């Protein structure tokens, strides 16, 4: 198979779909790889390293999209990229379709076979291709929050760890999955007072064991969100209902009741955000203020530490990518977990939560993923 890797074009997005080490694996498996000129140069992956790994360098994204059987990316395709995709071509990348009708419509028109990293599952109830980016974004959320709590950056002037004689800052984490756990680790490391809300009791039990009394776990209700957000210096939004638009858990009213200069970091923004006032921002212009509360809603947070993130992402995407290259769409029929990654095929939506959110609005039909591939 011919694998094509275009340079990412989202604002300040320096990650790339394949590392040189990953290219070498594809080549060892008998595949050809084309990489866009300087696609990884910004994070130290040079054209020479890709050539040494067995890839060829191509000048334009147009040539990559025209020639490749499978496109491997990081972020969701932008409109001009969607228009270059075609039926029979596999797209393997993050998609986040539910909050993005434009992309969903364009992917439908392209007819391509679109596999979303974020909905591939594993046999431990996890999302193995989302997890490494959630680890990164969870860890970054506390760094970002601490930064914007500084006075000069719009915050209240609170040091999360406090100092002897001064109480630490309060961090509220809504959603105790991968993002939430990694945020908690960093917040604890800084010495903050940490509360995690989740609506899964088994997950709260696990968190209670993991953190051995160092965090407070609270069942997530409207009342708990109201109470703990009033006291918080930093709130991290980290909920997920796989494939679906995020529920708006922190209301405009809650935000009005927060302390002036407190900070919100809505990591769930890639699924539309879990705070009522959230709208996606970029690394170039990451924050805005509503009701005296600083909002940080960068939809591609791991792009800020693109070298670490690219390597971490490749560690997770590589085995499934190789299976797709070796077997084509049959790889999904042989692996239920990879099949769950299939979000669109030949103009139909093949992921239930995406269809529930957008099917009617866009007039797009749902088809069971297995039937879609066999049909
Ligand atoms: N902005 C960015 O750059 C990035 C965003 N993300 C996003 O972060 C979000 C979280 O991802 P993960 O931690 O990997 O998901 P996860 O599935 O590991 O955890 C989500 C948690 O939310 C909980 N939850 C669901 N509904 C809830 C509610 N109403 N109240 C409280 N908790 C609730 C679930 O029980 C689960 O424990 C996702 O939307 C993901 O796409 C991940 C990486 C980067
Ligand atoms: C998961 C995601 O949205 C990202 O890594 O950018
Ligand atoms: Mg206020």
Coordinates of C-alpha atoms and ligand atoms in Angstrom, one line a residue:
X1 CA 0.0 0.0 0.0
X2 CA 1.1 3.6 -0.6
X3 CA 0.9 5.6 2.7
X4 CA 0.8 9.4 2.5
X5 CA 1.6 11.8 5.3
X6 CA 0.8 15.5 4.6
X7 CA 2.2 18.3 6.8
X8 CA -0.4 19.4 9.4
X9 CA -2.0 22.8 8.6
X10 CA -3.9 23.7 11.8
X11 CA -2.7 26.8 13.7
X12 CA 0.6 26.0 15.5
X13 CA 0.2 22.3 14.8
X14 CA 3.7 20.8 14.5
X15 CA 2.9 17.2 15.1
X16 CA 3.1 14.8 12.1
X17 CA 1.3 11.5 11.4
X18 CA 4.4 9.3 11.3
X19 CA 7.8 9.5 12.9
X20 CA 10.8 8.3 10.9
X21 CA 10.8 5.2 13.2
X22 CA 7.2 4.5 12.3
X23 CA 8.0 4.9 8.6
X24 CA 10.7 2.2 8.9
X25 CA 8.1 -0.2 10.3
X26 CA 5.7 0.4 7.3
X27 CA 8.6 -0.1 4.9
X28 CA 9.7 -3.3 6.7
X29 CA 6.1 -4.5 6.1
X30 CA 6.5 -4.0 2.4
X31 CA 4.8 -0.6 2.0
X32 CA 5.8 2.6 0.4
X33 CA 5.6 5.9 2.3
X34 CA 5.5 9.5 0.9
X35 CA 6.0 12.4 3.3
X36 CA 5.4 16.1 2.6
X37 CA 8.5 18.2 2.3
X38 CA 9.7 19.3 5.8
X39 CA 6.5 17.7 7.3
X40 CA 8.3 17.0 10.6
X41 CA 11.2 19.5 10.4
X42 CA 9.7 21.8 13.1
X43 CA 10.1 19.0 15.7
X44 CA 13.5 17.7 14.5
X45 CA 12.4 15.0 12.1
X46 CA 14.3 16.0 9.0
X47 CA 13.7 15.0 5.3
X48 CA 17.0 13.1 5.5
X49 CA 15.8 11.0 8.5
X50 CA 12.6 10.1 6.6
X51 CA 14.6 9.2 3.5
X52 CA 16.9 7.1 5.6
X53 CA 13.9 5.3 7.0
X54 CA 12.7 4.5 3.5
X55 CA 10.2 7.2 2.6
X56 CA 10.2 9.5 -0.4
X57 CA 9.7 13.3 0.0
X58 CA 6.9 14.9 -2.0
X59 CA 6.5 18.7 -2.5
X60 CA 2.8 19.2 -2.2
X61 CA -0.2 17.9 -0.2
X62 CA -2.1 17.7 -3.5
X63 CA 0.3 15.0 -4.8
X64 CA 0.0 13.1 -1.5
X65 CA -3.8 13.1 -1.4
X66 CA -3.9 12.2 -5.1
X67 CA -1.5 9.2 -4.9
X68 CA -1.9 7.6 -1.5
X69 CA -4.1 4.7 -0.6
X70 CA -4.1 5.6 3.1
X71 CA -3.6 9.1 4.5
X72 CA -2.1 9.2 8.0
X73 CA -2.5 12.5 9.9
X74 CA -2.9 13.9 13.4
X75 CA -5.7 16.5 13.3
X76 CA -9.0 16.4 11.6
X77 CA -8.8 17.3 7.9
X78 CA -9.4 20.9 7.2
X79 CA -11.9 21.8 4.4
X80 CA -9.4 22.0 1.6
X81 CA -8.0 18.6 2.7
X82 CA -11.5 17.0 2.9
X83 CA -12.0 18.1 -0.7
X84 CA -8.9 16.1 -1.8
X85 CA -10.1 12.8 -0.2
X86 CA -11.9 10.2 -2.4
X87 CA -13.8 7.0 -2.3
X88 CA -11.6 4.0 -1.7
X89 CA -9.0 6.0 0.2
X90 CA -8.5 5.4 4.0
X91 CA -8.1 8.4 6.3
X92 CA -6.5 7.5 9.6
X93 CA -6.5 10.5 12.1
X94 CA -8.3 12.3 14.9
X95 CA -11.7 13.4 13.6
X96 CA -14.0 14.6 16.5
X97 CA -17.0 14.7 14.1
X98 CA -19.9 15.2 16.5
X99 CA -19.3 18.9 17.1
X100 CA -18.1 19.5 13.5
X101 CA -21.0 19.4 10.9
X102 CA -18.8 21.0 8.2
X103 CA -16.2 18.3 8.3
X104 CA -18.8 15.6 8.6
X105 CA -20.6 16.8 5.5
X106 CA -17.4 17.2 3.5
X107 CA -16.1 13.7 4.5
X108 CA -19.5 12.3 3.5
X109 CA -19.2 14.0 0.1
X110 CA -15.7 12.6 -0.4
X111 CA -16.9 9.0 0.2
X112 CA -13.6 8.1 1.9
X113 CA -13.2 5.5 4.7
X114 CA -12.6 7.7 7.7
X115 CA -11.2 6.1 10.9
X116 CA -11.1 8.2 14.0
X117 CA -8.3 7.6 16.5
X118 CA -10.5 8.8 19.3
X119 CA -13.1 6.0 19.0
X120 CA -10.9 3.0 18.6
X121 CA -11.3 0.9 21.7
X122 CA -9.4 -1.8 23.6
X123 CA -10.4 -4.8 25.8
X124 CA -10.0 -2.8 29.0
X125 CA -12.8 -0.3 28.2
X126 CA -10.2 2.3 27.1
X127 CA -9.5 4.4 24.1
X128 CA -5.9 3.5 23.3
X129 CA -5.3 6.0 20.5
X130 CA -6.8 8.9 22.4
X131 CA -5.1 8.0 25.7
X132 CA -1.5 9.3 24.9
X133 CA -2.9 12.7 23.9
X134 CA -5.1 12.8 26.9
X135 CA -2.1 12.1 29.1
X136 CA -0.3 15.0 27.5
X137 CA -3.3 17.4 27.6
X138 CA -4.2 16.4 31.2
X139 CA -0.6 17.2 32.3
X140 CA -0.6 20.4 30.3
X141 CA -3.9 21.6 31.7
X142 CA -2.4 22.3 35.1
X143 CA 0.7 24.0 33.5
X144 CA -1.7 26.2 31.5
X145 CA -3.9 26.9 34.4
X146 CA -1.0 27.9 36.7
X147 CA 0.3 30.2 34.0
X148 CA -3.0 32.0 33.6
X149 CA -3.6 32.3 37.3
X150 CA -0.7 34.7 37.3
X151 CA -1.7 38.4 37.6
X152 CA 0.0 39.5 34.4
X153 CA -1.8 36.8 32.4
X154 CA -5.3 37.8 33.7
X155 CA -5.6 35.6 36.7
X156 CA -6.3 36.2 40.4
X157 CA -2.6 36.0 41.4
X158 CA -2.8 32.7 43.1
X159 CA 0.1 30.2 43.4
X160 CA -1.4 26.7 43.2
X161 CA 1.0 25.2 45.7
X162 CA 0.7 28.1 48.2
X163 CA 3.6 28.6 50.5
X164 CA 4.1 27.7 54.2
X165 CA 1.5 29.8 56.0
X166 CA -0.7 30.4 52.9
X167 CA -3.3 27.9 51.8
X168 CA -2.8 26.2 48.4
X169 CA -5.0 26.9 45.4
X170 CA -8.1 24.7 44.7
X171 CA -8.3 22.7 41.6
X172 CA -11.6 21.1 40.5
X173 CA -11.3 18.4 37.8
X174 CA -14.6 17.4 36.1
X175 CA -14.2 13.9 34.6
X176 CA -11.7 11.5 36.2
X177 CA -10.6 9.5 33.1
X178 CA -7.2 9.8 31.5
X179 CA -7.1 13.6 31.2
X180 CA -8.5 14.0 34.7
X181 CA -6.0 11.6 36.3
X182 CA -3.0 13.2 34.6
X183 CA -4.2 16.6 35.6
X184 CA -4.6 15.4 39.2
X185 CA -1.0 14.1 39.2
X186 CA 0.4 17.4 38.1
X187 CA -1.8 19.4 40.5
X188 CA -0.8 17.2 43.4
X189 CA 2.8 17.6 42.4
X190 CA 2.4 21.4 42.6
X191 CA 0.8 21.1 46.1
X192 CA -2.7 22.2 45.1
X193 CA -5.9 21.0 46.9
X194 CA -7.6 18.7 44.3
X195 CA -11.2 17.6 43.9
X196 CA -12.2 15.2 41.1
X197 CA -15.9 14.8 40.1
X198 CA -17.0 11.8 38.0
X199 CA -20.4 10.2 37.5
X200 CA -18.9 6.7 37.5
X201 CA -18.7 5.3 41.0
X202 CA -16.3 2.4 39.9
X203 CA -14.0 5.1 38.5
X204 CA -14.2 7.2 41.7
X205 CA -13.2 4.1 43.7
X206 CA -10.2 3.5 41.4
X207 CA -9.2 7.2 41.8
X208 CA -9.5 6.9 45.6
X209 CA -7.1 4.0 45.5
X210 CA -4.7 5.5 43.1
X211 CA -4.4 8.8 45.0
X212 CA -4.6 7.3 48.5
X213 CA -6.3 10.2 50.2
X214 CA -4.4 12.9 48.4
X215 CA -7.5 13.9 46.3
X216 CA -11.1 14.3 47.2
X217 CA -13.4 12.3 45.0
X218 CA -17.0 13.5 44.7
X219 CA -20.0 12.1 42.7
X220 CA -20.8 14.5 39.8
X221 CA -24.1 16.2 40.2
X222 CA -25.5 19.7 39.4
X223 CA -25.2 20.5 43.1
X224 CA -21.6 19.3 43.4
X225 CA -20.5 21.3 40.3
X226 CA -22.3 24.4 41.7
X227 CA -20.6 24.0 45.1
X228 CA -17.1 23.2 44.1
X229 CA -16.8 25.6 41.2
X230 CA -17.6 28.6 43.5
X231 CA -14.5 27.8 45.6
X232 CA -12.2 26.7 42.8
X233 CA -9.2 28.7 41.5
X234 CA -8.8 26.4 38.5
X235 CA -11.4 24.1 36.9
X236 CA -10.4 21.5 34.3
X237 CA -13.1 20.1 32.0
X238 CA -12.2 16.5 31.2
X239 CA -15.4 14.6 30.5
X240 CA -16.0 12.3 27.6
X241 CA -18.9 10.4 26.2
X242 CA -17.1 8.6 23.3
X243 CA -17.8 10.0 19.9
X244 CA -20.6 12.4 21.2
X245 CA -20.7 16.1 21.7
X246 CA -19.6 16.9 25.3
X247 CA -22.4 17.7 27.8
X248 CA -22.4 21.3 29.1
X249 CA -21.8 20.7 32.7
X250 CA -20.7 24.1 34.0
X251 CA -23.4 26.7 33.2
X252 CA -23.0 30.4 32.5
X253 CA -24.6 30.9 35.9
X254 CA -22.0 28.7 37.6
X255 CA -19.3 30.7 35.9
X256 CA -20.8 34.0 37.1
X257 CA -20.6 32.7 40.6
X258 CA -16.9 31.8 40.4
X259 CA -14.2 34.0 42.0
X260 CA -12.8 36.8 39.7
X261 CA -9.5 35.8 38.1
X262 CA -10.1 32.1 38.4
X263 CA -9.2 30.0 35.3
X264 CA -11.1 27.4 33.3
X265 CA -9.2 24.9 31.1
X266 CA -11.7 23.1 28.9
X267 CA -9.8 20.1 27.6
X268 CA -13.0 18.5 26.3
X269 CA -13.3 21.4 23.7
X270 CA -12.3 19.0 20.9
X271 CA -15.7 17.4 21.5
X272 CA -17.4 20.8 21.7
X273 CA -16.5 21.7 25.3
X274 CA -18.1 21.0 28.7
X275 CA -18.5 24.6 29.9
X276 CA -21.5 26.6 28.5
X277 CA -19.2 29.6 27.6
X278 CA -16.4 27.6 25.9
X279 CA -15.4 28.2 22.3
X280 CA -12.4 26.7 20.7
X281 CA -9.2 28.7 20.8
X282 CA -5.7 28.3 19.3
X283 CA -2.2 28.2 20.6
X284 CA -1.7 31.6 19.0
X285 CA -4.6 33.1 20.9
X286 CA -5.4 30.7 23.7
X287 CA -7.6 32.6 26.2
X288 CA -10.5 35.0 26.5
X289 CA -12.4 36.3 29.6
X290 CA -16.1 36.0 30.4
X291 CA -17.5 37.2 33.7
X292 CA -13.9 37.8 35.1
X293 CA -13.1 34.1 34.5
X294 CA -10.2 33.3 32.1
X295 CA -11.1 30.6 29.6
X296 CA -8.4 28.4 28.0
X297 CA -10.0 26.2 25.3
X298 CA -7.2 25.1 22.9
X299 CA -8.5 22.2 20.8
X300 CA -5.1 20.8 20.0
X301 CA -3.3 21.2 23.3
X302 CA -0.8 18.3 22.6
X303 CA 0.4 20.3 19.5
X304 CA 2.1 22.7 22.0
X305 CA 4.5 19.9 22.9
X306 CA 4.5 18.4 19.4
X307 CA 7.7 16.4 19.7
X308 CA 6.7 14.5 22.8
X309 CA 3.1 14.1 21.5
X310 CA 4.1 12.8 18.0
X311 CA 6.2 10.1 19.5
X312 CA 3.6 9.2 22.1
X313 CA 0.8 9.1 19.4
X314 CA 2.9 7.0 17.1
X315 CA 3.5 4.4 19.9
X316 CA -0.2 3.9 20.0
X317 CA -1.3 4.3 16.4
X318 CA 1.4 2.2 14.8
X319 CA 0.1 -1.4 15.3
X320 CA -3.4 -0.5 14.0
X321 CA -1.9 1.5 11.1
X322 CA 0.3 -1.4 10.1
X323 CA -2.7 -3.8 10.2
X324 CA -4.7 -1.4 7.9
X325 CA -1.7 -1.2 5.5
X326 CA -1.3 -5.0 5.5
X327 CA -4.9 -5.9 5.2
X328 CA -6.8 -2.8 4.0
X329 CA -10.4 -2.4 5.4
X330 CA -10.4 -6.2 6.2
X331 CA -8.2 -5.3 9.2
X332 CA -11.4 -3.7 10.7
X333 CA -13.5 -6.8 10.0
X334 CA -10.9 -8.9 11.9
X335 CA -10.7 -6.5 14.9
X336 CA -13.8 -5.2 16.7
X337 CA -11.8 -2.6 18.4
X338 CA -10.4 -1.1 15.2
X339 CA -13.9 -1.4 13.6
X340 CA -15.2 1.0 16.3
X341 CA -12.8 3.6 14.9
X342 CA -14.8 3.6 11.6
X343 CA -16.8 6.8 11.6
X344 CA -17.7 7.2 7.9
X345 CA -17.6 5.0 4.8
X346 CA -18.8 5.8 1.3
X347 CA -20.9 8.8 2.4
X348 CA -22.6 7.1 5.4
X349 CA -22.0 7.7 9.1
X350 CA -20.9 4.4 10.7
X351 CA -20.6 5.6 14.3
X352 CA -23.9 5.8 16.3
X353 CA -23.1 8.8 18.6
X354 CA -22.0 10.9 15.6
X355 CA -25.2 10.0 13.7
X356 CA -27.3 10.8 16.8
X357 CA -25.8 14.3 16.9
X358 CA -25.6 15.1 13.2
X359 CA -27.4 12.6 11.0
X360 CA -30.7 14.4 10.8
X361 CA -29.2 17.9 10.5
X362 CA -27.0 16.8 7.6
X363 CA -29.4 14.3 6.0
X364 CA -26.8 11.6 6.3
X365 CA -27.8 7.9 6.9
X366 CA -26.4 5.6 9.5
X367 CA -25.0 2.2 8.5
X368 CA -23.6 -0.5 10.8
X369 CA -19.8 -0.4 10.3
X370 CA -19.5 -4.1 9.6
X371 CA -22.4 -4.0 7.1
X372 CA -20.9 -0.9 5.5
X373 CA -17.6 -2.6 4.9
X374 CA -19.1 -5.8 3.7
X375 CA -21.7 -4.2 1.4
Ligands
LIG1 N1 -8.1 19.7 23.8 C1 -7.2 18.8 23.5 O1 -6.2 19.1 22.9 C2 -7.4 17.3 23.9 C3 -8.7 17.0 24.3 N2 -8.9 15.7 24.7 C4 -10.3 15.4 25.1 O2 -10.4 15.4 26.6 C5 -11.6 14.7 26.9 C6 -11.4 13.6 28.0 O3 -10.7 12.6 27.4 P1 -10.2 11.3 28.3 O4 -9.8 11.7 29.6 O5 -9.3 10.5 27.5 O6 -11.6 10.5 28.4 P2 -11.9 9.3 29.4 O7 -13.0 8.5 28.7 O8 -10.7 8.6 29.8 O9 -12.6 10.0 30.6 C7 -13.8 10.7 30.6 C8 -14.4 10.7 32.0 O10 -15.5 11.5 32.0 C9 -16.5 10.9 32.8 N3 -17.8 11.6 32.6 C10 -18.6 11.4 31.6 N4 -19.7 12.2 31.8 C11 -19.5 12.8 33.0 C12 -20.3 13.8 33.8 N5 -21.5 14.2 33.4 N6 -19.7 14.2 34.9 C13 -18.5 13.8 35.3 N7 -17.8 13.0 34.7 C14 -18.3 12.5 33.5 C15 -16.4 9.5 32.5 O11 -17.0 8.7 33.5 C16 -14.9 9.3 32.4 O12 -14.3 8.8 33.6 C17 -12.1 14.1 25.5 O13 -13.1 15.0 25.0 C18 -10.9 14.1 24.7 O14 -11.2 14.1 23.3 C19 -7.9 14.7 24.8 C20 -6.7 15.1 24.4 C21 -6.3 16.4 23.8
LIG2 C1 -7.0 14.5 20.9 C2 -6.8 15.8 20.2 O1 -7.7 16.5 20.0 C3 -5.4 16.2 19.9 O2 -4.5 15.5 20.3 O3 -5.3 17.3 19.3
LIG3 MG1 -17.7 36.1 38.9

